[in-house]
Coordinates of C-alpha atoms in Angstrom, one line a residue:
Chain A
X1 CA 0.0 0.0 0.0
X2 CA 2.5 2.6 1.2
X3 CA 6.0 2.7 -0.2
X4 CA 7.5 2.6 2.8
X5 CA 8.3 -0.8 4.8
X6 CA 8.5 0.6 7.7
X7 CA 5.4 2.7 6.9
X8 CA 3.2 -0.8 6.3
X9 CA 4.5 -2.6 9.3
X10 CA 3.0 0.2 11.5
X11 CA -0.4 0.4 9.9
X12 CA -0.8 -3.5 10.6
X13 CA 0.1 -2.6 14.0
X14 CA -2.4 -0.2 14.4
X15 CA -4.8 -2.5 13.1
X16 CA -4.6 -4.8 16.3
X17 CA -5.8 -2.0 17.9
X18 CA -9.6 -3.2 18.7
X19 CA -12.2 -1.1 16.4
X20 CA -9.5 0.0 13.9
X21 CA -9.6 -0.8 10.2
X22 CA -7.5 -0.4 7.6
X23 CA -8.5 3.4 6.9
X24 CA -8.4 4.3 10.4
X25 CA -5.1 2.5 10.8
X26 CA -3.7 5.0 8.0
X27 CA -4.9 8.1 9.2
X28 CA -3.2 7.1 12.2
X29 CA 0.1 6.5 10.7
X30 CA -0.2 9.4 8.5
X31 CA -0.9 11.6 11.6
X32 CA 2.1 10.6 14.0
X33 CA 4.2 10.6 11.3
X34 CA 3.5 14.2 9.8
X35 CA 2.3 15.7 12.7
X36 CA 3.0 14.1 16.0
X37 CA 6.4 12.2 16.1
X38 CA 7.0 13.0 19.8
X39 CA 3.6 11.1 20.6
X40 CA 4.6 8.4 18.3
X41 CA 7.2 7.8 20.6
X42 CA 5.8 8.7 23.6
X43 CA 3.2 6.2 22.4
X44 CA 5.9 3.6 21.8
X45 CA 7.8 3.8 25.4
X46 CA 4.1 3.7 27.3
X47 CA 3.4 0.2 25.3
X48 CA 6.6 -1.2 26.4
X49 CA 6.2 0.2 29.8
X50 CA 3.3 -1.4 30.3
X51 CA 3.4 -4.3 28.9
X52 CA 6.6 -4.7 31.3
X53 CA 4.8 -3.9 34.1
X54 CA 1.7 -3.8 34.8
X55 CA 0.5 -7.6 36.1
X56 CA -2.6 -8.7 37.6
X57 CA -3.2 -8.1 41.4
X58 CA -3.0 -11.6 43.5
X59 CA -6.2 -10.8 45.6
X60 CA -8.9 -8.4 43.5
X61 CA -7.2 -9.5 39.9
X62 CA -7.3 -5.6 38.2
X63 CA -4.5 -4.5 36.7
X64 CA -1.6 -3.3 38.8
X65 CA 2.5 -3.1 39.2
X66 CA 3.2 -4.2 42.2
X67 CA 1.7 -8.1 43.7
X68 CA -1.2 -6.7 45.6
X69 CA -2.9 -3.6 44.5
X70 CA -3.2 -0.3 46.8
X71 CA -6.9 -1.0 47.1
X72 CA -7.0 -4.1 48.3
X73 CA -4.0 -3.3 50.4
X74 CA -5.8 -0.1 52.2
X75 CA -6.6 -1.0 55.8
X76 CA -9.5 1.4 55.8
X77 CA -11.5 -0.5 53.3
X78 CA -14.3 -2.9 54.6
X79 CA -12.9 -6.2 53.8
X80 CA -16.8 -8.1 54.6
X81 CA -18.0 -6.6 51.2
X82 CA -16.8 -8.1 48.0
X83 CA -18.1 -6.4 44.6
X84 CA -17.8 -8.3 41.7
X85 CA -17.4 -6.4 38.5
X86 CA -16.7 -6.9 34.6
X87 CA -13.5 -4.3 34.0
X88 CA -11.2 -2.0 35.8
X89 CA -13.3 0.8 34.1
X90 CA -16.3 -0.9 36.0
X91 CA -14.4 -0.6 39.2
X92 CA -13.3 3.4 38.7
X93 CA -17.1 4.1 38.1
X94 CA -17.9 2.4 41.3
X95 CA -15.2 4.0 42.7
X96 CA -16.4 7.8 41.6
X97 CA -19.3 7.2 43.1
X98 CA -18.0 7.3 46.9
X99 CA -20.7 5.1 47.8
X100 CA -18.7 2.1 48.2
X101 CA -15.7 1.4 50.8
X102 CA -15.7 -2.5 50.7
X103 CA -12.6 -4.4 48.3
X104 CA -13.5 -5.4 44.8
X105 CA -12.9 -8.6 42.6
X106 CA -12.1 -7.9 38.4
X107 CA -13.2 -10.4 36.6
X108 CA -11.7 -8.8 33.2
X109 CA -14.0 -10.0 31.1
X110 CA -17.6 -11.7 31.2
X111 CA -18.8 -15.1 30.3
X112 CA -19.6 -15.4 26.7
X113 CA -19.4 -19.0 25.5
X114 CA -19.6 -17.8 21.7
X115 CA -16.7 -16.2 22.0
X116 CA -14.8 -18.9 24.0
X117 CA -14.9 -17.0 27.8
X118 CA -16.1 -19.5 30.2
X119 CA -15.5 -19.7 33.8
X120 CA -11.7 -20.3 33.9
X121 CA -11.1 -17.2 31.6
X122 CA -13.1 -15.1 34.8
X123 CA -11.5 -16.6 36.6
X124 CA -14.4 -17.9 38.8
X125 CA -12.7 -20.6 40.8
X126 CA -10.3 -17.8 42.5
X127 CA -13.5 -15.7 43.1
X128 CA -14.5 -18.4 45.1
X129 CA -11.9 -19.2 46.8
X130 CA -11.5 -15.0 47.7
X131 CA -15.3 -14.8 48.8
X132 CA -15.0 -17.6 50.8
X133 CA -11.8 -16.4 53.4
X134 CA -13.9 -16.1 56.3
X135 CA -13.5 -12.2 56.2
X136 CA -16.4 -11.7 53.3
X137 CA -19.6 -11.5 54.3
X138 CA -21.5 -9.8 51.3
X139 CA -20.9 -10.3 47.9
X140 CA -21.9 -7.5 45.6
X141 CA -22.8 -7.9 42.2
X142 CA -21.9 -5.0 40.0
X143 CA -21.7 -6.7 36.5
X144 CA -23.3 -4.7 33.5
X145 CA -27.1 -5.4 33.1
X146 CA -27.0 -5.9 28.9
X147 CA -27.2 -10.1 28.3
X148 CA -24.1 -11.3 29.2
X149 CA -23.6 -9.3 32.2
X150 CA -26.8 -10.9 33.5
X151 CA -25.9 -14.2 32.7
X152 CA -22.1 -14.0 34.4
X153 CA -24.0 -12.6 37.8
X154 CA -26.2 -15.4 37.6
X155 CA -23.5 -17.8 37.4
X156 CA -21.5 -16.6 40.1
X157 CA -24.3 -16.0 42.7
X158 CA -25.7 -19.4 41.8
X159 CA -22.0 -20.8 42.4
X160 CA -21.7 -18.6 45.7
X161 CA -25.5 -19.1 46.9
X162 CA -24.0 -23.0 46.7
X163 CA -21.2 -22.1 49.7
X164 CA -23.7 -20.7 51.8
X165 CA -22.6 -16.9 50.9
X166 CA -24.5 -13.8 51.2
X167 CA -25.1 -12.7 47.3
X168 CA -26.5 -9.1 46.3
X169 CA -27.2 -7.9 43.0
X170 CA -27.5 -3.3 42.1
X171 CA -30.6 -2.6 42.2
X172 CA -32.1 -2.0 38.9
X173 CA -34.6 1.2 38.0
X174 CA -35.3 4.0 36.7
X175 CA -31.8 6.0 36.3
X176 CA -31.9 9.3 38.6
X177 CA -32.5 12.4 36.7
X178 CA -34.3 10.7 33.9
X179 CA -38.0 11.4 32.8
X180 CA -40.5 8.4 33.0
X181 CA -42.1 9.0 29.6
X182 CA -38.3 7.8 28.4
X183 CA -37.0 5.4 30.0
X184 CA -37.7 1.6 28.0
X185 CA -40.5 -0.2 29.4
X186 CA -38.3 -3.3 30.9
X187 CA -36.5 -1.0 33.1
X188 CA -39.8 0.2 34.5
X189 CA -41.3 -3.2 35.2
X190 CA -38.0 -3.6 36.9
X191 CA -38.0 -0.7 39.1
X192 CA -42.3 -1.3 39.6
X193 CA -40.7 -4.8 40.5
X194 CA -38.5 -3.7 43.1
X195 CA -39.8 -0.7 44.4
X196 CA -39.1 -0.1 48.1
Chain B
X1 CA -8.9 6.7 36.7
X2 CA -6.5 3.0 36.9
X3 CA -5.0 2.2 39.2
X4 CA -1.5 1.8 38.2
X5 CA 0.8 4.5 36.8
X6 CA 1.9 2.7 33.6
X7 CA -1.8 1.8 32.4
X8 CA -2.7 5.6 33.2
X9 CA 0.0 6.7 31.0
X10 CA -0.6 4.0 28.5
X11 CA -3.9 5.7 28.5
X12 CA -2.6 9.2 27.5
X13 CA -0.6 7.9 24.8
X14 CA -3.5 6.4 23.3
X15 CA -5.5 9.4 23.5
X16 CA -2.8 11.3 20.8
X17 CA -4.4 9.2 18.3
X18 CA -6.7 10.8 15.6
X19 CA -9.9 10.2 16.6
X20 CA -9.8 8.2 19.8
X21 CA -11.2 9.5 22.7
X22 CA -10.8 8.5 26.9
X23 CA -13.2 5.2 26.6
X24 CA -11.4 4.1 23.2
X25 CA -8.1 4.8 24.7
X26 CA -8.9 2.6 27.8
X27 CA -11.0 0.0 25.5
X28 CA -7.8 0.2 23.9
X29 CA -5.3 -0.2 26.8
X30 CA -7.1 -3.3 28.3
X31 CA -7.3 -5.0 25.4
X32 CA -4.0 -4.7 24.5
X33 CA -2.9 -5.9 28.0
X34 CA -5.7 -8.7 28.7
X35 CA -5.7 -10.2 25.5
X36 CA -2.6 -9.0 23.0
X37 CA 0.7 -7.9 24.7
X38 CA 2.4 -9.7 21.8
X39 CA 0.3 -7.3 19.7
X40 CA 1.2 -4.2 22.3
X41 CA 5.1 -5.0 21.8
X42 CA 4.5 -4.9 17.6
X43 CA 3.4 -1.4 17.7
X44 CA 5.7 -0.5 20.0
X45 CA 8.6 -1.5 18.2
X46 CA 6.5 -0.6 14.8
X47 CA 6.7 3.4 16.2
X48 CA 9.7 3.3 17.3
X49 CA 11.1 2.1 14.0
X50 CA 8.7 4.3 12.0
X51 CA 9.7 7.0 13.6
X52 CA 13.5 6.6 13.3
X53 CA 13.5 5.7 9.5
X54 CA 10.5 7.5 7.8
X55 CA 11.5 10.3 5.9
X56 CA 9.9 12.5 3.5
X57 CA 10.7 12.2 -0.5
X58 CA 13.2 14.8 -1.4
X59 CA 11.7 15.3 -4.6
X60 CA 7.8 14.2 -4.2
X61 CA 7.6 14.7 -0.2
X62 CA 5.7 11.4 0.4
X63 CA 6.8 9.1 2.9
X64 CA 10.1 6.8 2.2
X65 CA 12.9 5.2 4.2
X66 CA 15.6 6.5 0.8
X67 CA 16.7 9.9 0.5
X68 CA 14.0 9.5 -2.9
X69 CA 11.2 7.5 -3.3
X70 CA 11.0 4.4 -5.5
X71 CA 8.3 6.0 -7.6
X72 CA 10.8 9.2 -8.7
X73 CA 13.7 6.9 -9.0
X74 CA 11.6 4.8 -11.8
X75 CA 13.2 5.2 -15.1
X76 CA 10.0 3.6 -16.5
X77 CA 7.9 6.6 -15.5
X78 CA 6.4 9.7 -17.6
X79 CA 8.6 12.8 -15.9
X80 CA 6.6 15.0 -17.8
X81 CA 3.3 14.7 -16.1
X82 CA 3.5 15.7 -12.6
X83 CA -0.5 14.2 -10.4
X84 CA -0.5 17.0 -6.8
X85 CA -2.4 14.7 -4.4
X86 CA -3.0 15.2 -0.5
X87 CA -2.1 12.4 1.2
X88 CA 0.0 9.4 0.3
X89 CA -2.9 7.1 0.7
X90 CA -4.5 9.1 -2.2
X91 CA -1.4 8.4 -4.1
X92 CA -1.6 4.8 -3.6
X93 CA -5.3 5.0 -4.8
X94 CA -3.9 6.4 -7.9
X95 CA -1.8 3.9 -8.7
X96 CA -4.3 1.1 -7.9
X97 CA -6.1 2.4 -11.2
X98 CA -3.1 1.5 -13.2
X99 CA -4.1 4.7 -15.3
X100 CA -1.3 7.0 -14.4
X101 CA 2.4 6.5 -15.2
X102 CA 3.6 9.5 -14.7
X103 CA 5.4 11.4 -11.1
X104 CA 3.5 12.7 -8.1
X105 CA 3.7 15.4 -5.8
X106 CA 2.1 14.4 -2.0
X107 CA 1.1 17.9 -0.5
X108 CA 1.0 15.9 3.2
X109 CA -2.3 18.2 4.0
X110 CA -4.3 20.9 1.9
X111 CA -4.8 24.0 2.4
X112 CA -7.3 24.9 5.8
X113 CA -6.5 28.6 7.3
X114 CA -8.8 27.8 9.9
X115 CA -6.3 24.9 11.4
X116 CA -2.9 27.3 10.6
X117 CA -2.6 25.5 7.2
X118 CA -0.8 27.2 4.9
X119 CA 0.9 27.7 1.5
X120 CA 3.9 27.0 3.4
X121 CA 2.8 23.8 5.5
X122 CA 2.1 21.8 2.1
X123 CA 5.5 22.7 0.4
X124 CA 3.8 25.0 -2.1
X125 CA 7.3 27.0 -3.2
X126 CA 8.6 23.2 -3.1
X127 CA 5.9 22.5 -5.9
X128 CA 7.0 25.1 -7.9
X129 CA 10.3 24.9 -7.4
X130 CA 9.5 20.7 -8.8
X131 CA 7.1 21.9 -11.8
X132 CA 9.5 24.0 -12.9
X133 CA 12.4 21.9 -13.8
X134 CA 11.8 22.0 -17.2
X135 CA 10.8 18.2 -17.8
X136 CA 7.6 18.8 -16.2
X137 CA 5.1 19.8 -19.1
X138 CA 1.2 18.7 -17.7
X139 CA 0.7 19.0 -13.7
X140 CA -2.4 17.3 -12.8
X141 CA -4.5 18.6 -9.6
X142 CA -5.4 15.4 -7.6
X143 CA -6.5 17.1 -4.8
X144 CA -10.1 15.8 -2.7
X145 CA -13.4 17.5 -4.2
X146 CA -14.1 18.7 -0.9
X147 CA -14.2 22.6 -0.2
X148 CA -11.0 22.7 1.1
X149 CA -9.2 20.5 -1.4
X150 CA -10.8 22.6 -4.4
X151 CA -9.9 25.5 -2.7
X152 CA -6.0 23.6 -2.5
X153 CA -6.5 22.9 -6.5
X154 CA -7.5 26.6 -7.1
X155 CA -4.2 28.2 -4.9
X156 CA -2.1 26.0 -6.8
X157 CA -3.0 26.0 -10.5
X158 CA -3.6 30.5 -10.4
X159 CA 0.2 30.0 -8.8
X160 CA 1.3 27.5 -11.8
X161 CA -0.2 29.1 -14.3
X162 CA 1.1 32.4 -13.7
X163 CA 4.3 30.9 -14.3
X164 CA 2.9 29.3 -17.9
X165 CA 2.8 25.8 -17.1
X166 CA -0.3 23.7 -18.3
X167 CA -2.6 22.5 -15.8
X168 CA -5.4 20.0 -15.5
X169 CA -8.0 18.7 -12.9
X170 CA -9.3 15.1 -12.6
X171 CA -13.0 15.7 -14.0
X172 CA -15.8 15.7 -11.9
X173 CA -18.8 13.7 -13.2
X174 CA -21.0 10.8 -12.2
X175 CA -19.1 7.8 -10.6
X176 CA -19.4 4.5 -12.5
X177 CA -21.4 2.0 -12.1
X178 CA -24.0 5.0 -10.1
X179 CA -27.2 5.6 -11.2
X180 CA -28.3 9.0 -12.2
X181 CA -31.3 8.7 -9.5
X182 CA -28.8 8.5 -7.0
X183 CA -26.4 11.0 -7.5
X184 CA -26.1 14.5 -5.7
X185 CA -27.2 17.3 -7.8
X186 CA -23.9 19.0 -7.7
X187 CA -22.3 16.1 -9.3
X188 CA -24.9 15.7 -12.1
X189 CA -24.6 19.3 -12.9
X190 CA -20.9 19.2 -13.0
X191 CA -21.0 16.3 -15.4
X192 CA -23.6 17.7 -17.6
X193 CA -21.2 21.4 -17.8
X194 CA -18.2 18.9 -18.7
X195 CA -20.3 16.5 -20.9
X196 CA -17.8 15.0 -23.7

C-alpha cells in the first residue's frame, strides 16, 4: 500500500488496535508521522512500559504493578464486602461514586461461551476461593445489566449461593435524573418490580 | 482513573491518536494488555522504527525510508506529467487504477487557514520549485473535491499558471457503475457542464 516498509509494518500494528480498520489505521500513521512524532514515541515507550509492568493483582485480579494492588491493600477498606465487576473501568465508576468502601474482585471479562470465555477465563474458581476467606460477608454484584452481564452474575451467585454466601445484585430502575415518559419499558417493570 | 501509573500513561498515549477519545483509549489499553501484549510489543517497536526511519521524499515529499522515493527513482515513468495529491494514501489509490504512469507530488495536507494551514505547510514553493524543472510539461491537480481540497486545486493552478505551465484537474462527473437517480445534484450538474 505505502512505499515505505516501515510505513506498512506500522499500519498493521495499528490495526490490532480493537475497532480500527484499515483506513483508520492509516490516518493514524499518516498523523504521527506528519504531525505528531513526539507522541509516536511517547506512544511507543508507554506500550513497552506497560506491557513490562503492569500484572494482575493476586487478591482483587485488576491490573496493577506491584503483587497486591493499593486498594485491596488499604486498611480502611471494609474487607466483609466483596463487589464483583466486569472491567477495571467498572471498578473506577464504582469507585467515583464514593458510595462504596468494601474491596472489589475484576473479573476482566464476562462469560460469553460464543466467543470462548467460560468460567476459567473469569477466573471464577479464585472468586471463590476470595469470597469464601472467612472475612467476606456480602458479595456484591456489580456486572453490566445488557445479556451477558446478566448471565455471568447469575452464574457466580448461583456458584456462591451454593457455599452458603450472602449474594447481592445493584438494584435495577429508573436512572436518577431521567423522565418516565423515556425510559424503555423493561427497566420500569423492573423498578415497579423492586420498588421499596 | 486505573490504578496503576503505567496503564494511566498507556492511556494518555492512546489518546494522541486521531480520533480516539478516553473510553477508546482505555477500550484500547485493556485490550492490548488482557488479550494482546504480543500485539502491544509490535506497535511499539513498529513506532519506534517508523519514527526513526521514515523520511519524506526529497523530490515528491511522500513518505520513504531513501533519500528518494521508488516511484521518482523509476526510469520507466512519464517525468513529464507531474499528479498534486493530498495524502500518500491518495497516491496509492492512484496507482491502484493502473491509469497514471507519470510522477507525483504528496502535498501531506491541503490547504485549511482555519487549522494554521498554509501555503507553506504543504511545500507550495517546493511545488513550484518541482514543476519548474523543465521536464515537467502537464501537472495534474489530484487534490479531494471537498471545499477545502478545491480551494488547494484553485491556490495551486492560479500559482502554476502564472508561471505558464499547463494544468489540468481530474473531472468531476457521475461515478461508474451509479445511477443517475442517485447521485447529488452538484455532481450531475458538473457532469452535464463537462459533458464529452
Amino acid at each position: 500500500m505505502a512505499a515505505s516498509h516501515s510505513l506498512d509494518t506500522l499500519i498493521q500494528a495499528l490495526r490490532r488496535l480493537p475497532g480500527v480498520g484499515v483506513k483508520s489505521a492509516q490516518r493514524m500513521a499518516f498523523h504521527l508521522l506528519q504531525h505528531d512524532r513526539a507522541g509516536a514515541e511517547q506512544l511507543s515507550r508507554a506500550l513497552h512500559e506497560a506491557v513490562g509492568s503492569v500484572q494482575h493483582c493476586a487478591r482483587c485480579h485488576t491490573f496493577t504493578e506491584a503483587e497486591v494492588c493499593a486498594t485491596c491493600l488499604d486498611p480502611a477498606r471494609d474487607a466483609t464486602r466483596l463487589c464483583v465487576v466486569e472491567t477495571p473501568a467498572d471498578q473506577a465508576a464504582m469507585e467515583r461514586t464514593g458510595a462504596f468502601k468494601g474491596l472489589y474482585f475484576v473479573l476482566m471479562g464476562r462469560l460469553s461461551p460464543l466467543d470462548g470465555i467460560g468460567p476459567r477465563e473469569i477466573g471464577l474458581q479464585k472468586l471463590m476461593e476470595r469470597a469464601t476467606d472467612g472475612t467476606v460477608q456480602e458479595v456484591i454484584l456489580a456486572t453490566n445489566f445488557n445479556a451477558e452481564g446478566e448471565a455471568t452474575a447469575h452464574a457466580i451467585s448461583e456458584a456462591l449461593k451454593g457455599r452458603g454466601m450472602h449474594v447481592t445484585r445493584l438494584a435495577r430502575g429508573v436512572p436518577v435524573g431521567s423522565e418516565l415518559e423515556y425510559v424503555d419499558l423493561s427497566t420500569i417493570a423492573h423498578a415497579l418490580v423492586d420498588r421499596r
